[in-house]
Short mmCIF file of C-alpha atoms and ligand atoms in Angstrom, two decimals:
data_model
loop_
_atom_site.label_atom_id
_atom_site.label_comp_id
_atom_site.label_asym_id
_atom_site.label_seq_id
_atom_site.Cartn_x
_atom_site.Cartn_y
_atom_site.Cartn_z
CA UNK A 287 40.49 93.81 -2.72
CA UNK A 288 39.75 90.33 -3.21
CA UNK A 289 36.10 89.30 -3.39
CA UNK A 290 36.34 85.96 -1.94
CA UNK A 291 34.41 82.96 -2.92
CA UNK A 292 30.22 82.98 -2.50
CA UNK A 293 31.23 80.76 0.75
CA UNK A 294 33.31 83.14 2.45
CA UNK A 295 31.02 85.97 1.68
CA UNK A 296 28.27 84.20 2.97
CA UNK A 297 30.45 83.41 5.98
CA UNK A 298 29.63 79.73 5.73
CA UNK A 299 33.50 78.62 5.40
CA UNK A 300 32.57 75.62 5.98
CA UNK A 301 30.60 74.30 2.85
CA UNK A 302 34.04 72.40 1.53
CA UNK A 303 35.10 71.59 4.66
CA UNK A 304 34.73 67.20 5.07
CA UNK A 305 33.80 66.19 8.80
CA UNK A 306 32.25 63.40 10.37
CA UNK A 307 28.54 62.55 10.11
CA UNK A 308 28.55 63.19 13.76
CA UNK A 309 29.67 66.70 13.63
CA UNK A 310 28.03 67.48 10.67
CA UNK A 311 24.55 66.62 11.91
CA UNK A 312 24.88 68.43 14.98
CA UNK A 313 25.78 71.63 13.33
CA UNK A 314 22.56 71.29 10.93
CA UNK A 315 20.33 70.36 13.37
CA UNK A 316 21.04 72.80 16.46
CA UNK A 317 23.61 75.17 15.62
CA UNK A 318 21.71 78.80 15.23
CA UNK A 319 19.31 78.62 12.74
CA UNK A 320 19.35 74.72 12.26
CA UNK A 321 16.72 72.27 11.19
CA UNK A 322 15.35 72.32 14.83
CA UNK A 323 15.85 75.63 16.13
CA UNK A 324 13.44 76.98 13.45
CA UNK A 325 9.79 78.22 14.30
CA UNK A 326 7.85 75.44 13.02
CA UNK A 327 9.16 72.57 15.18
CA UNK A 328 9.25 68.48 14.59
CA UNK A 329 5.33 68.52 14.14
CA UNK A 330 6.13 70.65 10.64
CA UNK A 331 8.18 67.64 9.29
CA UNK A 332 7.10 64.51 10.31
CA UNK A 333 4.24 62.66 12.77
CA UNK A 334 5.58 61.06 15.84
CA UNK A 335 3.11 59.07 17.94
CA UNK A 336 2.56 62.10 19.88
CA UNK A 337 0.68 63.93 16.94
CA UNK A 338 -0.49 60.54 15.27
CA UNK A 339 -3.18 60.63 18.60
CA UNK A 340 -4.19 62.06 22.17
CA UNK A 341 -4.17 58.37 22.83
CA UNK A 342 -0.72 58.48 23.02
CA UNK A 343 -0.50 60.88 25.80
CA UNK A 344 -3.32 59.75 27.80
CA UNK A 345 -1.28 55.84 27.84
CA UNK A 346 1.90 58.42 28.97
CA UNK A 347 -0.34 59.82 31.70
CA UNK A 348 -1.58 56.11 33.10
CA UNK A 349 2.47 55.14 32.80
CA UNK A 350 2.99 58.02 35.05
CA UNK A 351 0.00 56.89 37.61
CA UNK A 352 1.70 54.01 37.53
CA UNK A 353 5.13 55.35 38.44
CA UNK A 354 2.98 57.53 41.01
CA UNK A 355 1.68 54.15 42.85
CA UNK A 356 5.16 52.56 42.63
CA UNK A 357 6.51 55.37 44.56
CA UNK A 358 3.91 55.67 47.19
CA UNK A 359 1.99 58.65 45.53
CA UNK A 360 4.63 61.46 47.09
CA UNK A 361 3.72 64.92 47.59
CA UNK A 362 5.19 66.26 44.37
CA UNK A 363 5.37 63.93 40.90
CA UNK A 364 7.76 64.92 38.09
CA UNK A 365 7.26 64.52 34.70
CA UNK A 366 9.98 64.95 32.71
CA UNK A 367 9.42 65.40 28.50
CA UNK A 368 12.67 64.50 27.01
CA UNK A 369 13.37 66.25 23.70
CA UNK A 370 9.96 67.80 23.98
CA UNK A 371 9.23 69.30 20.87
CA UNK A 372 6.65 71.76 21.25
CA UNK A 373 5.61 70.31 24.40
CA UNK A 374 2.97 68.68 22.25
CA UNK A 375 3.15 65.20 25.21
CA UNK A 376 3.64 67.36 27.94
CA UNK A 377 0.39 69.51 27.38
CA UNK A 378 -1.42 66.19 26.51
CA UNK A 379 -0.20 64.24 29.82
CA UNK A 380 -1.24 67.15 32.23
CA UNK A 381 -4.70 66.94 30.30
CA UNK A 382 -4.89 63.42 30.19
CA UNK A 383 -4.43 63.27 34.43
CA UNK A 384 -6.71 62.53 36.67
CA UNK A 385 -7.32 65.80 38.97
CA UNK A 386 -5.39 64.73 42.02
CA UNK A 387 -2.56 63.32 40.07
CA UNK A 388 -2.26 66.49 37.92
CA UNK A 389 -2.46 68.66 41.16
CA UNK A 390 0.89 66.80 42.71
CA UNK A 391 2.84 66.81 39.56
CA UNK A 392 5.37 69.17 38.00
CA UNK A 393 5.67 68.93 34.45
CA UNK A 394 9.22 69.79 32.62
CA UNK A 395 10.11 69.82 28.85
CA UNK A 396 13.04 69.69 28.35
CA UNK A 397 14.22 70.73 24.54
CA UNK A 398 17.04 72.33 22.84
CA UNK A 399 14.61 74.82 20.80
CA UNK A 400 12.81 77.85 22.52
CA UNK A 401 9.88 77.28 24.02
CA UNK A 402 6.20 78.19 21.98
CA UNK A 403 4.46 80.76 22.77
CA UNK A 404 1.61 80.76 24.72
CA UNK A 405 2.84 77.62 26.48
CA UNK A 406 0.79 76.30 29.69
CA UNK A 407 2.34 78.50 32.75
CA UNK A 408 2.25 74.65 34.50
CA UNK A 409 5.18 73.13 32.40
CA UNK A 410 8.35 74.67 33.02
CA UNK A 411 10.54 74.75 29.80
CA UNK A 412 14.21 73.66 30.51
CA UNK A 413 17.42 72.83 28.45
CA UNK A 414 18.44 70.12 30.42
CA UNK A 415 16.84 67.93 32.71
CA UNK A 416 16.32 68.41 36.32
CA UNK A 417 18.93 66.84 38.76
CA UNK A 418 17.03 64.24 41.68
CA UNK A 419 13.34 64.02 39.76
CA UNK A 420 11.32 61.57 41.06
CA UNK A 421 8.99 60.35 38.75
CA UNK A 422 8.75 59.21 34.69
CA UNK A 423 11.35 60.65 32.41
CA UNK A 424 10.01 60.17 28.78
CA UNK A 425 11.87 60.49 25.81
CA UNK A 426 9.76 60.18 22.68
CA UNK A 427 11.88 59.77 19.64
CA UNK A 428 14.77 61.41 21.01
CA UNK A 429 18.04 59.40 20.24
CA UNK A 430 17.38 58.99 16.57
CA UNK A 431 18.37 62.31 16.88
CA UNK A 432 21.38 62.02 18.59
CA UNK A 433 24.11 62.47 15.78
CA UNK A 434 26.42 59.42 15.24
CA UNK A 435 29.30 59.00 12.98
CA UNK A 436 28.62 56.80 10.26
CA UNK A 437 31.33 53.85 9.21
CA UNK A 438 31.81 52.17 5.31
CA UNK A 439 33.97 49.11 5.00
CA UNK A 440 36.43 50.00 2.08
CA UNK A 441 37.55 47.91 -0.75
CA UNK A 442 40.39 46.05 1.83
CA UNK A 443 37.89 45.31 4.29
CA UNK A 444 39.10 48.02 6.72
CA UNK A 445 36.07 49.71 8.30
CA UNK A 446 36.49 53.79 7.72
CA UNK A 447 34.58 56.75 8.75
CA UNK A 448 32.37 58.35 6.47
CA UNK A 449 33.19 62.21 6.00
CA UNK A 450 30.54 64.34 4.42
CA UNK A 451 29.94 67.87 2.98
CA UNK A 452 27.89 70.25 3.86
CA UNK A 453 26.11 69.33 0.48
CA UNK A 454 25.92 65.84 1.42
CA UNK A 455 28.87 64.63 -0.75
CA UNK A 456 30.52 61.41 1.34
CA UNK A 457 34.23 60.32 1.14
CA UNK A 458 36.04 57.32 3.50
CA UNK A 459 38.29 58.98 6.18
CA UNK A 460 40.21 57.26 8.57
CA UNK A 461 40.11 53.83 9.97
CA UNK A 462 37.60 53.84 13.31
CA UNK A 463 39.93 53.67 16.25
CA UNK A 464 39.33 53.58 19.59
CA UNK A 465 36.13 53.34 22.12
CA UNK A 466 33.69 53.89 18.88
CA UNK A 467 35.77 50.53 16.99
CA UNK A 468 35.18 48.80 20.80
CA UNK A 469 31.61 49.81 20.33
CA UNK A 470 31.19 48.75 16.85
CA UNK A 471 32.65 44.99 17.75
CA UNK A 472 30.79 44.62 20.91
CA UNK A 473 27.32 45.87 19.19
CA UNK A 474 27.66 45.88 15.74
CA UNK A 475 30.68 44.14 14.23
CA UNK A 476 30.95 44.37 10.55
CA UNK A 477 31.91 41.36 8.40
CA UNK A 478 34.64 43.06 5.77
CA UNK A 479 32.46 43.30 3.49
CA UNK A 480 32.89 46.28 1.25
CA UNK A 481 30.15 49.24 1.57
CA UNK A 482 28.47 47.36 4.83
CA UNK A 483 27.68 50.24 6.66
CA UNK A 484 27.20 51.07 10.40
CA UNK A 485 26.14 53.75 12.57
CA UNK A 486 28.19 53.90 15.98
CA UNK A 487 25.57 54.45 18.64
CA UNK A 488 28.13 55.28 21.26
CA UNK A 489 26.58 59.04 21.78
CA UNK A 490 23.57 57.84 22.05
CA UNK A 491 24.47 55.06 24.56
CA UNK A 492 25.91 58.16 26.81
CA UNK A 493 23.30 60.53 26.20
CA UNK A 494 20.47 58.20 27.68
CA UNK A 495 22.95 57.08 30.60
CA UNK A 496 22.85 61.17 31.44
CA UNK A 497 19.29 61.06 31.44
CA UNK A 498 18.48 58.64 33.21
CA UNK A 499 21.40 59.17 36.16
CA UNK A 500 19.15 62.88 36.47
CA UNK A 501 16.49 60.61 38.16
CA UNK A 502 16.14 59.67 41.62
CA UNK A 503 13.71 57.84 41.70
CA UNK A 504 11.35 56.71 39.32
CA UNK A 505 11.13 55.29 35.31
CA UNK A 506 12.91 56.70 31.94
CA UNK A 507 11.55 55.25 29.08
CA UNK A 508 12.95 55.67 25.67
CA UNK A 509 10.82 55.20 22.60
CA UNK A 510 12.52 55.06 18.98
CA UNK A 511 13.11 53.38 15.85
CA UNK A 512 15.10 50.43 17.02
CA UNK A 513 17.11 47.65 15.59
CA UNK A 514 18.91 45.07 17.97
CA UNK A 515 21.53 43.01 17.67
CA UNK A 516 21.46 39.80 14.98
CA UNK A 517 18.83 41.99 12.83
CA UNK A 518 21.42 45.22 12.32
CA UNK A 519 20.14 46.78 8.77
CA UNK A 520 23.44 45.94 6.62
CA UNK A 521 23.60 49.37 5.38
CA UNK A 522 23.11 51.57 8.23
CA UNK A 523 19.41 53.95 7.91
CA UNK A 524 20.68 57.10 7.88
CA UNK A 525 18.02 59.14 6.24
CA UNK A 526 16.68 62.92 6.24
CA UNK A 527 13.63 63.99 6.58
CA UNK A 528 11.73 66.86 4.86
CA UNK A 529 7.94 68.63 5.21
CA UNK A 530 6.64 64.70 5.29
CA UNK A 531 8.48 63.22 3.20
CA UNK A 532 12.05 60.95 3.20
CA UNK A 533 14.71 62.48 1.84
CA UNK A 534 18.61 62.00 1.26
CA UNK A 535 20.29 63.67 4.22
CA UNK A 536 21.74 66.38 3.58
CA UNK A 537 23.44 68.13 6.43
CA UNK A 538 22.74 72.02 5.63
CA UNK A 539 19.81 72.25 7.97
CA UNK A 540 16.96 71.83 4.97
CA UNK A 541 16.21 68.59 6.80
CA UNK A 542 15.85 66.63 9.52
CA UNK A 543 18.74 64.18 9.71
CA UNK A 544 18.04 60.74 11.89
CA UNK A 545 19.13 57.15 12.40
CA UNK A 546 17.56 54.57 14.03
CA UNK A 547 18.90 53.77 17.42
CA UNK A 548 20.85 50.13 18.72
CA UNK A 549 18.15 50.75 21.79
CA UNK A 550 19.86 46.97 23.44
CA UNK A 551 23.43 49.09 23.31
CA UNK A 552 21.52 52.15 25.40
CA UNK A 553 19.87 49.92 28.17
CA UNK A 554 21.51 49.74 31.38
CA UNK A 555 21.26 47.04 34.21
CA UNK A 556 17.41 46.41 34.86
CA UNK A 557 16.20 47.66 31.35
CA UNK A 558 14.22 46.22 29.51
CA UNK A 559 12.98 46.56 25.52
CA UNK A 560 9.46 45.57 23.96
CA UNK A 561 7.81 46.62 21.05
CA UNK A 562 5.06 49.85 21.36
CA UNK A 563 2.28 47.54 20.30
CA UNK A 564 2.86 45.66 23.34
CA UNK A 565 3.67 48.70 25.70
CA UNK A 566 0.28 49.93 24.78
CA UNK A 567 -1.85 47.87 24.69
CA UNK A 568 -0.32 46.88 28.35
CA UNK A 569 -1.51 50.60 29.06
CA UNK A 570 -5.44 50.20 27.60
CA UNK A 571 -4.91 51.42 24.13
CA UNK A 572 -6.60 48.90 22.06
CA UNK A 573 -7.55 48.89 18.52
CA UNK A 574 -11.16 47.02 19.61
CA UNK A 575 -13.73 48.55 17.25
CA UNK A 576 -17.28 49.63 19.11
CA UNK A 577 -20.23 47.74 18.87
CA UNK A 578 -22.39 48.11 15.93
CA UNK A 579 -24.98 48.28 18.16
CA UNK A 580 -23.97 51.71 19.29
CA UNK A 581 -24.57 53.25 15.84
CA UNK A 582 -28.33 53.16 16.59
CA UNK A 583 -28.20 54.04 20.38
CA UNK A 584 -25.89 56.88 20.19
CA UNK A 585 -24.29 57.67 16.99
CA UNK A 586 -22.39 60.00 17.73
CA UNK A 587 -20.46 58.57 20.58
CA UNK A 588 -19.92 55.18 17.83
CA UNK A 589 -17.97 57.67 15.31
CA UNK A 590 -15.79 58.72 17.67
CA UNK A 591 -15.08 55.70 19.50
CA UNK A 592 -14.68 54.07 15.65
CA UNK A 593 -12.04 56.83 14.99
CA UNK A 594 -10.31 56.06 18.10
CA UNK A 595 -9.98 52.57 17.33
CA UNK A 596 -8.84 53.64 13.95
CA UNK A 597 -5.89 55.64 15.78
CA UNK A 598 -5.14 52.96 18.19
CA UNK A 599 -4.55 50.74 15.24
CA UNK A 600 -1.88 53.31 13.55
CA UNK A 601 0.32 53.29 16.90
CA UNK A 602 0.41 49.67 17.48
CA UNK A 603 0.42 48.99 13.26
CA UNK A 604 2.85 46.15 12.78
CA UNK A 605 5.68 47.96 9.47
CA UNK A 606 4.30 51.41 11.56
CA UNK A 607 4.70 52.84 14.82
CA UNK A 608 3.75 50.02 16.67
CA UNK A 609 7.54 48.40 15.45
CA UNK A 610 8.82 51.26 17.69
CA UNK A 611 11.24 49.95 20.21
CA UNK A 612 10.57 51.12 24.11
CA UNK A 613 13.27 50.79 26.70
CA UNK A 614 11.87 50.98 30.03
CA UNK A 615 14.76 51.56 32.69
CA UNK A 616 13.12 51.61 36.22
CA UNK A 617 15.23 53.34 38.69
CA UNK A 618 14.43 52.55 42.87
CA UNK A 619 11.38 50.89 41.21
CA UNK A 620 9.91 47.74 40.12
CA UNK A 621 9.17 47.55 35.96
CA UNK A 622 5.65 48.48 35.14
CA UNK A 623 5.24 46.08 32.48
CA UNK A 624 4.01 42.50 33.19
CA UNK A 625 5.99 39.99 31.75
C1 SAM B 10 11.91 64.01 16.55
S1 SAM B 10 11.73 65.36 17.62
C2 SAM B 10 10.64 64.63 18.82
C3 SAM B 10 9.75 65.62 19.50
C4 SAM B 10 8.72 65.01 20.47
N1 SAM B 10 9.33 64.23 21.52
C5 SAM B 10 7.72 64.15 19.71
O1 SAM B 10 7.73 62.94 19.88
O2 SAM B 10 6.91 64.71 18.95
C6 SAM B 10 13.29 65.39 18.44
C7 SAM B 10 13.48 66.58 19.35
O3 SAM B 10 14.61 66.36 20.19
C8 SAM B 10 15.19 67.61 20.50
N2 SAM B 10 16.49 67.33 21.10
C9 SAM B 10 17.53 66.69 20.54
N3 SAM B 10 18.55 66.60 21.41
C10 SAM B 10 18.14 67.17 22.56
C11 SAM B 10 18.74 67.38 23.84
N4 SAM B 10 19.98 66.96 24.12
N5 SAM B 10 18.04 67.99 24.79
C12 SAM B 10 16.78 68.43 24.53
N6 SAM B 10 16.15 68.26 23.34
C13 SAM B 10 16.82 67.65 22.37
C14 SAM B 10 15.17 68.28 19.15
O4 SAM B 10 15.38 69.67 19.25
C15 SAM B 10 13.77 67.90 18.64
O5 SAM B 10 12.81 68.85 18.99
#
């Protein structure tokens, strides 16, 4: 009898095996047991806008009254939570509506991980998103978690895909070939530099076409880390993510692995991109602090309108989330943005 390696015992064959970053980080992320299929969610890893502040979700819910008034406030409203996490946004947008709003619309999250429990009988938890919504799909730092394959220009110049183990060791592989070397010229040609690096967002580019094509009628809006063409990062941002903190990525589902996305290479006819700080403060969230005045007429209602300037200011901070890139892609609509 032969007692195999600790691998093979452990049935995890794959540890030596060298594969695309693509492949790689969509085994560690959301094969069984992966980085996001565990119990504790995005929320036990990192702060996206949604958990940096309720303000978030109640600008979300005036988008969607918005979207509502574009479409001639029909009998049912959908709001669709891309990637939802927890359903941390949805919850918050249903809360956030006005009554008659909140009364029309049906609320989907749509996520890859289980539902929590105890979730709010009103949102319906879904896998994929609904076919013919009419209404505001919102996808909230989805596409950074898209995987991509990563690409190194070698010591000839020659642009070659980066292979990786499951311990995060890389090696060059093959030349890039084909639509993703058509994607890298038209979006993000590499001088032949040696170790320039890229990340091909090709994936991404299709999985936000499938989105939006699921709505009728309506807006999808994506929201991300974003980088557009003439200010690529040289070296690609491929980075993991662990219990707060940044970490090398290392795709054996410790972490969360993400890039951030070529957002002009996703739009598609009639989309348009603008920074977070601008999207919301075009949506009321301002950073204005309260009167000092109000500290002697009503202190307590001055504390919390100072901490809700103080939150305003963190998702509009210029080096924070307010750098966030949001593509706004009306469909059978006109934009909601002025401008
Ligand atoms: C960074 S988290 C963002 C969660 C939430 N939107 C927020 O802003 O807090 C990314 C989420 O996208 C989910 N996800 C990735 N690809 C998905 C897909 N194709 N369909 C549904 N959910 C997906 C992951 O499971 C993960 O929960």
């Amino acid at each position: 009898m032969t007692a195999g390696t600790r691998d093979e015992r452990d049935g995890r064959h794959e540890w030596q095996e060298w594969r695309g970053w693509r492949a790689a980080a969509q085994d560690a992320l959301y094969a069984p047991g992966g980085f996001y299929r565990r119990a504790e969610g995005p929320a036990g890893h990192f702060r996206t806008s949604v958990h940096a502040s309720p303000l978030f979700a109640g600008a979300v819910a005036r988008l969607l009254c918005r979207v509502d008034e574009a479409l001639g406030r029909p009998a049912e409203l959908d709001f669709v939570d891309m990637a939802a996490g927890r359903g941390e946004l949805t919850g918050g947008v249903l809360a956030a509506l006005p009554a008659d709003v909140a009364a029309r619309t049906r609320a989907y999250a749509v996520e890859i991980a289980g539902p929590p429990a105890g979730l709010d009988h009103r949102i319906e938890w879904l896998d994929a998103p609904p076919e013919g919504a009419t209404g505001l799909l919102f996808a909230n730092e989805w596409l950074d978690n898209v995987p991509v394959e990563v690409v190194e220009v070698d010591a000839e110049g020659v642009a070659r895909l980066v292979m990786v183990r499951q311990d995060g060791t890389e090696r060059l592989g093959e030349p890039v070939d084909g639509a993703p070397a058509r994607w890298l010229e038209r979006w993000w040609p590499l001088p032949g530099e040696q170790g320039l690096r890229a990340e091909i967002g090709l994936p991404r580019d299709e999985a936000w076409a499938g989105a939006v094509g699921t709505l009728r009628r309506g807006l999808a809006v994506a929201v991300d880390y974003a980088h557009t063409a003439g200010a690529r990062p040289p070296f690609g941002t491929l980075t993991g993510f662990r219990e707060g903190r940044e970490t090398a990525p290392v795709p054996d589902g410790s972490c969360d692995i993400t890039a951030h996305v070529a957002l002009d290479a996703c739009a598609l006819p009639g989309g348009r991109l603008l920074p977070q700080r601008e999207a919301l403060r075009a949506l009321d969230v301002t950073g204005a602090r309260p009167p000092l005045s109000l500290a002697s007429t009503d202190p307590a209602a001055y504390v919390r309108a100072l901490a809700s300037a103080g939150e305003a200011a963190e998702l509009t901070a210029a080096g924070g989330l307010g750098d966030f890139g949001w593509l706004v892609q009306p469909v059978g609509v006109p934009g909601p943005f002025p401008g």
